[in-house]
XYZ file of C-alpha atoms in Angstrom:
605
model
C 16.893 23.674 -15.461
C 19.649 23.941 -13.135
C 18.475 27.218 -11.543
C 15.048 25.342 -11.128
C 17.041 22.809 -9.496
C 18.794 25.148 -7.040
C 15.959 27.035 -6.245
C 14.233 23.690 -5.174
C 17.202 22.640 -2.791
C 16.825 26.190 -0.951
C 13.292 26.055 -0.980
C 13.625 22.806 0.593
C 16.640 24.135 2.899
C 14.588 27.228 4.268
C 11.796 24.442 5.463
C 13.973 22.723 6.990
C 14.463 19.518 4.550
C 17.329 18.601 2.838
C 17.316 15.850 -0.527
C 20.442 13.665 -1.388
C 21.091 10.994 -3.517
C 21.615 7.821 -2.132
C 25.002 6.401 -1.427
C 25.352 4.551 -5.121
C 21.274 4.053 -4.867
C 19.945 6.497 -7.404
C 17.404 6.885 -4.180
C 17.278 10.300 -2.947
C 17.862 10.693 0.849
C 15.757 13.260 3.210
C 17.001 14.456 5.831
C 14.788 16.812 7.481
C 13.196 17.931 10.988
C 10.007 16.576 10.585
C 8.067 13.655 8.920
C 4.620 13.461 7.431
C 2.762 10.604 5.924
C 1.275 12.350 3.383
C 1.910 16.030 1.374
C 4.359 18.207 3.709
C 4.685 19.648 7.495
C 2.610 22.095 8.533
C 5.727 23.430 10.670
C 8.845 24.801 9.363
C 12.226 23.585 11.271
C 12.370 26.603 13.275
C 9.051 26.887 14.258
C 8.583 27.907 18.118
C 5.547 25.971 19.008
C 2.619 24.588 17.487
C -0.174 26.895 16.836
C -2.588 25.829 19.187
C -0.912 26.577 22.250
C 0.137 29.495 24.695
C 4.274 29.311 24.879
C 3.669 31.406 27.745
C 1.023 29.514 29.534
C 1.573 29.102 33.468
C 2.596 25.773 35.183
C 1.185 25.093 38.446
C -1.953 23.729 39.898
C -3.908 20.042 39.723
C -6.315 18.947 37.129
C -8.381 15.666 38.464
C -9.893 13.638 35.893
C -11.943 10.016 36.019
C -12.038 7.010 34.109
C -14.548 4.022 34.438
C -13.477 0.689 35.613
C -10.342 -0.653 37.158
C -6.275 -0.916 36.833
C -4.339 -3.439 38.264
C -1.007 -2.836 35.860
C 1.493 -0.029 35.063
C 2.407 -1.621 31.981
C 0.497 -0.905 29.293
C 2.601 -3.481 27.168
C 1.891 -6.202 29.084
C -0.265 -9.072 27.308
C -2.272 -9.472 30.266
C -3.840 -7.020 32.827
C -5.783 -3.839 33.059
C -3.587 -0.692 32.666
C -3.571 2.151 34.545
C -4.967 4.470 31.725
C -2.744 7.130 31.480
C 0.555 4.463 31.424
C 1.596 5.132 27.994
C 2.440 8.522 28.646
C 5.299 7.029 31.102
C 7.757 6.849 28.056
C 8.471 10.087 25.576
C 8.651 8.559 21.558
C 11.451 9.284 19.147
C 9.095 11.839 17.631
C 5.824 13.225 18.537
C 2.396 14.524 16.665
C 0.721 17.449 16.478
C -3.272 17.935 17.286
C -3.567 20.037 14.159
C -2.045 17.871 11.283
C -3.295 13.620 10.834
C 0.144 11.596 11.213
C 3.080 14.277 10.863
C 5.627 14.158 13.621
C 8.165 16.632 15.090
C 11.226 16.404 17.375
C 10.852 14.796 20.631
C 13.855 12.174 21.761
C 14.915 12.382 18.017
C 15.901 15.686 16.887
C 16.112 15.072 13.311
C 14.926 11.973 10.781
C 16.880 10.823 7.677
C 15.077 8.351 5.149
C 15.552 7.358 1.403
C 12.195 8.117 -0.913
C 12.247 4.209 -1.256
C 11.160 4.253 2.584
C 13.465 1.286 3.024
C 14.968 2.605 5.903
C 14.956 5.191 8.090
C 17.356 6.749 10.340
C 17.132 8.681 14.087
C 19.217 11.638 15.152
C 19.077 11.652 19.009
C 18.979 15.049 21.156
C 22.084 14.791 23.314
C 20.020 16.234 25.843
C 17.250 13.588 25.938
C 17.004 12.248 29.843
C 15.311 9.569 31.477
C 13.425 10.656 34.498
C 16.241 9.442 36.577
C 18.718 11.687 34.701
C 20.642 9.214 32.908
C 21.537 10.293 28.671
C 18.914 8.618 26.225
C 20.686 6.635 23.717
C 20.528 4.668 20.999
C 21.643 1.090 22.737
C 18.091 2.218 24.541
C 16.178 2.510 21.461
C 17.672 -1.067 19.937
C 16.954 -2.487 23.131
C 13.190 -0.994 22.778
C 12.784 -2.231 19.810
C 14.058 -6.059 20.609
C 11.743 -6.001 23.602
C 8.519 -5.129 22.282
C 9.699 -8.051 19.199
C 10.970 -10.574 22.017
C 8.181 -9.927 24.804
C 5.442 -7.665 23.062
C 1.886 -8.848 22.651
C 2.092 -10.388 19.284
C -0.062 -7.795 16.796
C 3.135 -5.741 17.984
C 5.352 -8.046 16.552
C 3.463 -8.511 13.095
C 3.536 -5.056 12.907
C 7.032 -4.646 12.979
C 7.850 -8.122 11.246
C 9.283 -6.461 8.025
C 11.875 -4.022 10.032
C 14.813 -6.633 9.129
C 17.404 -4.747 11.584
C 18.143 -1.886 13.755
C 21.969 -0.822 14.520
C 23.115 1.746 16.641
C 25.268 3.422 14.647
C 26.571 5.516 16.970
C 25.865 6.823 20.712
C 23.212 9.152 19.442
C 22.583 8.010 16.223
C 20.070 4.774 15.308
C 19.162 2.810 11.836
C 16.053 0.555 11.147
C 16.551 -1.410 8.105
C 13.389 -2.594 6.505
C 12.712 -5.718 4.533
C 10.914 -3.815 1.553
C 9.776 -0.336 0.924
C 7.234 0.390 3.652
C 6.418 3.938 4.581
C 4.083 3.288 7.550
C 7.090 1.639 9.102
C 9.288 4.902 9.173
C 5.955 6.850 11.280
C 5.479 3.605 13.661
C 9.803 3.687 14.241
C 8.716 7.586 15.065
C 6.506 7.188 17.257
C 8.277 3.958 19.261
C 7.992 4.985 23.151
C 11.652 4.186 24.269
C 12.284 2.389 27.075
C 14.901 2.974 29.840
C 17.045 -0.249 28.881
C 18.645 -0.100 32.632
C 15.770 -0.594 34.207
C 13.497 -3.203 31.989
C 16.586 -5.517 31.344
C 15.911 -7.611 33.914
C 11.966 -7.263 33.667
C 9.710 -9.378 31.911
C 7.885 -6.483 29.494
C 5.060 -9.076 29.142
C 3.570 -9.238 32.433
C 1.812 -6.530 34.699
C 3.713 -4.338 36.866
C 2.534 -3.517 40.244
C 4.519 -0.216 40.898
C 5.195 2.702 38.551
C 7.977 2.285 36.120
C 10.697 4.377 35.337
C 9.912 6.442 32.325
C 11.336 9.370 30.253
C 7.830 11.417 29.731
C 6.943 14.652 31.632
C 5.163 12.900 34.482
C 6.063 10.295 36.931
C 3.394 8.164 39.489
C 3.762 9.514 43.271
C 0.352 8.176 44.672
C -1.535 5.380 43.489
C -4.092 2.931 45.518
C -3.920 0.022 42.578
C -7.306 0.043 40.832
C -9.028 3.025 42.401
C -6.964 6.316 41.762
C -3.192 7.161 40.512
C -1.578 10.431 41.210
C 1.259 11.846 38.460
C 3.420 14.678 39.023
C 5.249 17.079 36.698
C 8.761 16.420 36.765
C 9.799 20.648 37.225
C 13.178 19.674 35.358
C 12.052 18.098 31.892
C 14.166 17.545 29.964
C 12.185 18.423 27.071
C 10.053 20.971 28.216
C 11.352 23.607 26.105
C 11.385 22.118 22.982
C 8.917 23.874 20.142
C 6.796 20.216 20.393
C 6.286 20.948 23.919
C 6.306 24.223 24.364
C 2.876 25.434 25.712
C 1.561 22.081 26.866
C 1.668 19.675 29.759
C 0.887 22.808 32.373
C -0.080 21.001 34.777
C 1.991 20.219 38.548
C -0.402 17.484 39.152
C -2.709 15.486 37.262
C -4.719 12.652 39.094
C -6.943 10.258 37.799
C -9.979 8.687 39.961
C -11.876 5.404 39.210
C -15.095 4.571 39.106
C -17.282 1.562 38.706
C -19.649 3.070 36.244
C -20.731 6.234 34.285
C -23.562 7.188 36.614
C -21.578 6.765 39.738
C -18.681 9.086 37.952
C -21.371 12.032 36.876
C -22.518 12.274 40.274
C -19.071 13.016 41.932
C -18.217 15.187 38.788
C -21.669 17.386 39.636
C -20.007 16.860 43.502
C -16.358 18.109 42.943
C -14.667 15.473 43.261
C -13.031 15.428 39.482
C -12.545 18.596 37.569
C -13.199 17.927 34.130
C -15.807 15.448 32.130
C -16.326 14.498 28.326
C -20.151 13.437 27.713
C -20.667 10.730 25.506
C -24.222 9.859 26.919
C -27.129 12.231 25.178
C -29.080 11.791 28.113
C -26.952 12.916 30.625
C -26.381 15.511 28.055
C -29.554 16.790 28.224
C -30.933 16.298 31.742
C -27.997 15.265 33.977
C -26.281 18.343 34.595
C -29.424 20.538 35.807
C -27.671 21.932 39.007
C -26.852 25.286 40.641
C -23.220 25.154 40.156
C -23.927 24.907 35.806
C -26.346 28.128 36.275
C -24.103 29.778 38.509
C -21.163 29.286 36.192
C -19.143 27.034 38.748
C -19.704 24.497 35.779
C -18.750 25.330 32.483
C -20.723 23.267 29.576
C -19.916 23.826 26.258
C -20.153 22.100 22.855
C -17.146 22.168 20.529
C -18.137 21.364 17.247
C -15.906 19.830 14.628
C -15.711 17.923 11.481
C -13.123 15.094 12.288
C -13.340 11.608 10.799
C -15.026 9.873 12.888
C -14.796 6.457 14.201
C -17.267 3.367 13.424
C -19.251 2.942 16.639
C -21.310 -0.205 16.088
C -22.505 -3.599 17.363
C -19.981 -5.494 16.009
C -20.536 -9.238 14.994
C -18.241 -11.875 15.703
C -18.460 -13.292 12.536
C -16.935 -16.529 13.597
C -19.742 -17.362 15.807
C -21.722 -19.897 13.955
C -25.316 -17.436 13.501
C -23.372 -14.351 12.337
C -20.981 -16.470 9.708
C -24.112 -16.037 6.556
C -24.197 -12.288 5.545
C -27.656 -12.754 4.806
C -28.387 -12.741 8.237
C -25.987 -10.146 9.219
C -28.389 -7.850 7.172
C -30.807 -9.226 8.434
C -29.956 -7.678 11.746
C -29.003 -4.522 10.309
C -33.218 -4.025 9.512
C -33.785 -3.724 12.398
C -31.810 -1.305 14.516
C -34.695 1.552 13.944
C -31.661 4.837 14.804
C -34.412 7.534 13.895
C -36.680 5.670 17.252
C -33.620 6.040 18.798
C -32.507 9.109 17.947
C -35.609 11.079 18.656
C -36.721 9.069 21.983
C -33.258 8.800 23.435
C -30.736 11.034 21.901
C -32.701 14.068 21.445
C -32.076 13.865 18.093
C -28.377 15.063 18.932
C -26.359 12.294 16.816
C -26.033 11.038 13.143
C -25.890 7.656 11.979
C -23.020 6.134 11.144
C -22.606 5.478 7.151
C -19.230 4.814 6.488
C -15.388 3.315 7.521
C -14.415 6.545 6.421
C -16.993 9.200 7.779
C -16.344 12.983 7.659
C -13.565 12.096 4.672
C -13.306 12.278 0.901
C -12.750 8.351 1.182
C -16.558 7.559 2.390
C -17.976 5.279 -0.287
C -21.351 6.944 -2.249
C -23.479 6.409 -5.219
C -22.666 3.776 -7.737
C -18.592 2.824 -8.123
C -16.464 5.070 -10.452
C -14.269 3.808 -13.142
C -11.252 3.685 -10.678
C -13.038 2.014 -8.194
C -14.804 -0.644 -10.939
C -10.570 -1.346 -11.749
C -9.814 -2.286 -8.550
C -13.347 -4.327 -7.964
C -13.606 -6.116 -11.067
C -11.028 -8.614 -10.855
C -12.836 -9.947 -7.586
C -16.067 -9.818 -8.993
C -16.890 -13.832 -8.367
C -15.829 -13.278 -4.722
C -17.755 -10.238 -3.920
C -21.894 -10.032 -3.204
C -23.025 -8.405 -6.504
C -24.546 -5.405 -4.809
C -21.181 -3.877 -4.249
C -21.206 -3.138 -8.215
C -24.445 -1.088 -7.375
C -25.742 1.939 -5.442
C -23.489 1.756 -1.875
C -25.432 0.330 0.939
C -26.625 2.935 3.388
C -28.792 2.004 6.481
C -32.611 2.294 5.733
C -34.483 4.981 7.300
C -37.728 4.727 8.885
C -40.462 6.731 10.442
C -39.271 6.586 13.787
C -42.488 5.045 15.084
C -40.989 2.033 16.262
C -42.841 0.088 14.156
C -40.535 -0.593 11.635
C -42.574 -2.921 9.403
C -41.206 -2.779 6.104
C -38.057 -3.915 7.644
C -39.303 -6.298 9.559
C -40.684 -7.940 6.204
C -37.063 -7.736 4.415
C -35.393 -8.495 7.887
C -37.481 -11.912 7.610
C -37.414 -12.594 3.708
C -33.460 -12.784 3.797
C -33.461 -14.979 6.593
C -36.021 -17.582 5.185
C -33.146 -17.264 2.329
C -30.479 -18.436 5.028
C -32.746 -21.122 6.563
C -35.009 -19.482 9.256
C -38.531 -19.527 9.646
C -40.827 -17.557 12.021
C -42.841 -20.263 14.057
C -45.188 -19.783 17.050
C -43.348 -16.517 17.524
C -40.133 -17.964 17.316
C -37.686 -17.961 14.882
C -36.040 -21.556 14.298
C -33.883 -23.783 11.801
C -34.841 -26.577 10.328
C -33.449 -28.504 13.102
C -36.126 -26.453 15.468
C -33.013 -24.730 16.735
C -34.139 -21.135 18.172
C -31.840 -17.887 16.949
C -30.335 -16.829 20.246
C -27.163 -15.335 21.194
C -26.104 -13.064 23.606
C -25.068 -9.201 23.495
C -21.338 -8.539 25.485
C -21.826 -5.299 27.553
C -19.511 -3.966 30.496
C -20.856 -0.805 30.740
C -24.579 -0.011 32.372
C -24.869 3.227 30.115
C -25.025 0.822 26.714
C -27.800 -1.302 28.257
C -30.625 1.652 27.928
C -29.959 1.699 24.055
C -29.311 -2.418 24.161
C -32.725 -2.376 24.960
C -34.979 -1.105 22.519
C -32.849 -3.002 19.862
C -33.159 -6.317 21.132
C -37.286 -5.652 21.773
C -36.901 -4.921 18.096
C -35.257 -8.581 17.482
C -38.118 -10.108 19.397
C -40.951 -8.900 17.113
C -39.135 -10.904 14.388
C -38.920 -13.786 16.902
C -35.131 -13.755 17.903
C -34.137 -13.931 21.668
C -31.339 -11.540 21.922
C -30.187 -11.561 26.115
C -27.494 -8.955 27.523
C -24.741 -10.301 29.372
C -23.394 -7.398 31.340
C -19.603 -7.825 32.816
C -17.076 -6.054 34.287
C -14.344 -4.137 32.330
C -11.423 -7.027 32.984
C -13.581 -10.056 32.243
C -14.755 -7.881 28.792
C -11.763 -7.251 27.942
C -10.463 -11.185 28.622
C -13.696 -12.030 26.514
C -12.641 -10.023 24.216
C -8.792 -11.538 23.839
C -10.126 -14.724 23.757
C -13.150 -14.376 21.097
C -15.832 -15.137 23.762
C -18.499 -13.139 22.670
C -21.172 -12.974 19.838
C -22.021 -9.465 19.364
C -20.703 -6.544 21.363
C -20.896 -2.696 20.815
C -17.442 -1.765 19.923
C -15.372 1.374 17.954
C -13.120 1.169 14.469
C -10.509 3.781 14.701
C -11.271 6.849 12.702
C -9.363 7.006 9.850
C -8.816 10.475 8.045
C -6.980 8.421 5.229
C -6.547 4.234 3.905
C -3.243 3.486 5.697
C -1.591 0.489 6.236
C -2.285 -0.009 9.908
C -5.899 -0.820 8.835
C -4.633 -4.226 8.813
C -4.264 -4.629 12.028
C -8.603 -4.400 12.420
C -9.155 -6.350 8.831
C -6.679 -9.081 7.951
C -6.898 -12.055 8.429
C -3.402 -12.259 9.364
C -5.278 -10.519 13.006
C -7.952 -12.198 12.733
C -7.176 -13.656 16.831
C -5.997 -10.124 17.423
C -8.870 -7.996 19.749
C -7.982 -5.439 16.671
C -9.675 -7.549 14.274
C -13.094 -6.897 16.391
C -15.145 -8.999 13.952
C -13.057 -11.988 13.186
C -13.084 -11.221 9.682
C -11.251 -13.193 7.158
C -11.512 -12.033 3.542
C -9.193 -12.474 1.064
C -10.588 -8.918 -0.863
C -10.388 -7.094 2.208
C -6.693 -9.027 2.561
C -6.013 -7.698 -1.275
C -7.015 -4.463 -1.043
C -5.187 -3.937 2.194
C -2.270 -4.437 0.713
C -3.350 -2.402 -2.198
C -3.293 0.060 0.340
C 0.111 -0.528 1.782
C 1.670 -0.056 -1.786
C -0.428 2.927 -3.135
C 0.610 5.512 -0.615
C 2.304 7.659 -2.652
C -0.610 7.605 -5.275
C -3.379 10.260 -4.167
C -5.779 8.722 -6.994
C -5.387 5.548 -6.656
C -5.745 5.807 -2.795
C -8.750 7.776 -3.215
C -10.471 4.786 -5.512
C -8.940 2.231 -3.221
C -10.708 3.584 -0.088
C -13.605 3.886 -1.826
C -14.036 0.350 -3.329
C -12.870 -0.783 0.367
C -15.632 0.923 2.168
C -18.347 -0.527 -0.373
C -16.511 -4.366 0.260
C -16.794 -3.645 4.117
C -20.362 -2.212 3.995
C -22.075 -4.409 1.680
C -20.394 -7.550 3.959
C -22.141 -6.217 7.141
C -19.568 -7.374 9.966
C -21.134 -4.934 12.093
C -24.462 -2.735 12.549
C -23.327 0.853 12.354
C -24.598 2.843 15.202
C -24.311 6.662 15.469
C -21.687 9.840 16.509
C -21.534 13.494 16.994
C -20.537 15.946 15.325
C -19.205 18.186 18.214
C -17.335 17.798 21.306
C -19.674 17.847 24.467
C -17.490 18.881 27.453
C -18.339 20.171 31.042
C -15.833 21.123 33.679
C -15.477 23.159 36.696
C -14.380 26.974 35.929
C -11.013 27.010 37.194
C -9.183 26.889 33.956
C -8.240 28.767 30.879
C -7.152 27.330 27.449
C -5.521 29.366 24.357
C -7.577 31.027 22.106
C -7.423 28.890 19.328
C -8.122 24.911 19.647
C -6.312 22.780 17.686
C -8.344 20.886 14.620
C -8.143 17.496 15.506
C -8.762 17.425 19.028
C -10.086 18.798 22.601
C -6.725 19.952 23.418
C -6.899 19.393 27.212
C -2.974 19.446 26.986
C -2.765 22.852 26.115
C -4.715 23.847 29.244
C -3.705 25.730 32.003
C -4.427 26.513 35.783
C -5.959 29.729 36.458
C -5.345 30.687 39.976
C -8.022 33.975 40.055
C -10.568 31.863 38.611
C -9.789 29.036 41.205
C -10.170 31.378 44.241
C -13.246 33.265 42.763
C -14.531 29.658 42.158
C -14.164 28.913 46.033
C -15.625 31.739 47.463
């Protein structure tokens, strides 16, 4: 037994991890390089660089890229504003993730992490040679005063989210402690990845309000052109601090990366076909198909490529504000679900390039299917009088039809549940018993979601509901947003590879004001089996069963109308570039991209 046990500590030694007890705890204490949420690194603590990258790519040259919409803030913090988008890459993070693993971190500011198995606190090792951009030491007096900003000034999700950290202590110049309130392993990954702030120069700066000029940051790029709102200009700081380190090695190439706005998608394909930005991710199948049919793609000038990939993927949807006085009866929230005909869709304007959306979970062994399992019936069963009774069933999945647009059979159910839920179908007109018409409006800022708006709001009308768009820019949206001011609007749910604790933060109902919690939901099942969640961790099963029983709860409560993804990466850019070999799983991995000066002069010529 004891050899088994002294095998184990070198094991753990050689990768970099080291177990003790706890000081009088009976807790063992980690102390290792690394920290993963679940199972173990990928990277040993003397790994080089991460897999995906060339250590010896070449620094030099500009990328431009382009965004739709408008900035009028540096601080991304701030609880007002539009930020520039690229603004929370101003501050480096105690540690930092890789593209190939789903929430493991590495070194960054922190060199090493220390925790207890309890995950009731965790503890930071600082690099001595961590820098802000103005070349003063990183320390920990800057990480406690991070911390006691974002909890004194931050927007307030911020502060729930941190709520249960019940202190932080410098312990030393380069060493720092959060203390947590109960055992809480998502804490000790959002305490890793906590940008730090230079404490010299926000202590006398309000972190809640919009800043007009670049901030001082710690990150590999500072602002050293910007006209506010239409373009900002970063440069690579050739004296890094960290640019050596095996968690940066091989990335951030670039001497200049500049980002250009513009007031909608169209406008922004059209310069990208002109020059004027250097590399574009396609979201629109259209565009896809028919918008790129110039000389310089034929010539090769234009690279266009697909990437495929199995990621989870997020829950793209037209997402009902359930507090809105139509959408509050999920009998009408099916309803609605009828009658978004995808396969129309899909073969009239996609090109039959995109899948439907089925799941919270999609492209994960935690996607809800068939009837629930005897682990998932556990966790279900003591809710059972505060659930619909079809969650016990077959999981809901959203009907097929021919793809005729004539979706009749739906249109028949579509109408039968909401005669159940007090609306009847009158003069072509579909009205309450108070001869109230169902209306309500559709929240849109972008032009591009109007052409697929469309079809699905013709589709309302044959069942007599008057759905009208209200298209606005990107600030008002997103104040429309903050403030609840919308009825339906087509919105994303983070893709999750895994049930995690931050789900909260889109389904609780203590967010329910929060723009996370897109639907206004307030359920006390979905409350219970977050926190289900937040305990079980540690417990593969169990987390399997509980992600599971949640997707069924979320599906068969229809808070939104699933819409569609892909299932690869559809990228153009001009051929000026190279990349490693190998791309890393879980992303693009624009990063790891380089400048490549004989492509860039045969390009011109």
């Amino acid at each position: 037994m004891n050899r088994l046990k002294y095998t184990l500590v070198a094991i753990l030694c050689l990768l970099g991890t080291m177990v003790d007890a706890g000081e009088g705890s009976g807790v063992a204490v980690v102390k290792s390089h690394a920290f993963a949420e679940r199972g173990d690194p990928k990277y040993p603590a003397d790994f080089e660089h991460f897999d995906y990258v060339n250590p010896d790519a070449p620094k030099g040259g500009e990328l431009v890229l382009a965004t739709v919409g408008t900035y009028d803030s540096f601080n991304r913090y701030a609880s007002r504003g539009d930020s520039e988008v690229n603004s929370e890459a101003f501050y480096d993070s105690l540690m930092t993730s890789s593209d190939d693993e789903i929430g493991v971190y590495y070194p960054l500011i922190a060199s090493s992490i220390e925790y207890p198995e309890d995950y009731t606190w965790v503890t930071f090792y600082l690099n001595p040679n961590a820098r802000h951009q103005d070349g003063k030491k990183i320390t920990s007096a800057d990480v406690v005063f991070t911390f006691h900003k974002f909890m004194e000034e931050g927007v307030a999700f911020v502060k729930q989210r941190y709520a249960d950290v019940s202190n932080v202590e410098a312990v030393d110049e380069l060493t720092v402690k959060f203390t947590f309130a109960a055992s809480n392993k998502e804490l000790v990954s959002s305490m890793a990845s906590l940008p730090i702030l230079p404490k010299h120069y926000w202590e006398s700066r309000d972190f809640s309000e919009p800043l007009k000029e670049p901030p001082l940051g710690s990150g590999a790029y500072r602002v050293v052109d910007y006209k506010l709102g239409q373009s900002a200009t970063y440069e690579r700081i050739k004296d890094y601090w960290a640019q050596d380190l095996p968690s940066r090695k091989g990335l951030l190439n670039f001497d200049s990366i500049r980002y250009d706005y513009y007031r909608d998608d169209t406008v922004s394909l059209e310069a990208f076909k002109a020059g004027e930005f250097d590399f574009r991710r396609e979201n629109i199948a259209k565009q896809w198909a028919e918008g790129y049919q110039v000389p310089a793609v034929t010539q090769g000038k234009i690279v266009k490529e697909e990437l495929a990939h199995s990621i989870p993927q997020p829950m793209q949807a037209f997402v009902f504000n359930t507090q809105f006085t139509l959408f509050q009866d999920r009998r009408v929230r099916r309803a609605l679900n009828l009658m978004l005909d995808f396969e129309w869709l899909n073969k009239n304007l996609f090109y039959s390039s995109y899948t439907r959306n089925e799941s919270y979970f999609e492209n994960t062994p935690y996607k809800a299917g068939g009837e629930p399992g005897p682990a998932e019936l556990e966790i279900l069963k003591p809710f059972r009088d505060q659930l619909p009774e079809e969650v016990f069933g077959p999981v809901w999945r959203p009907q097929k039809t021919d793809g005729s647009g004539r979706n009749r059979e739906q249109m028949r159910e579509a109408l039968a549940l909401l005669k159940q839920a007090g609306w009847t179908l009158k003069d072509k007109k579909l009205v309450n018993d108070k001869g109230e018409e169902f209306a309500f409006e559709i929240l849109l800022y972008s032009p591009s979601m109007e052409r697929v708006t469309l079809p699905f709001i013709r589709s309302l009308e044959r069942i007599g509901i008057r759905a009208d768009i209200r298209m606005v820019d990107s600030t008002q949206y997103l104040n429309r947003l903050r403030s609840r001011d919308f009825q339906m609007t087509p919105q994303g749910y983070s893709a999750m590879a895994y049930p995690m604790p931050a789900m909260e933060l889109a389904w609780h109902s203590d967010y329910m004001d929060s723009t996370y919690n897109q639907a206004g939901v307030s359920n006390p099942v979905i409350d219970a089996l977050i926190e289900q969640i937040r305990i079980s961790q540690e417990d593969d099963e169990k987390l399997l069963a509980l992600g599971k029983a949640f997707d069924r709860v979320a599906l068969w409560n229809f808070y939104v109308i699933p819409q569609w993804h892909s299932e690869s990466f559809r990228i153009a850019y001009w051929n000026k570039f190279s990349r490693p070999d190998k791309r890393p799983k879980y992303a693009i991995g624009l990063d790891s991209w380089w400048y490549d000066s004989v492509k860039a002069k045969s390009l011109a010529q």
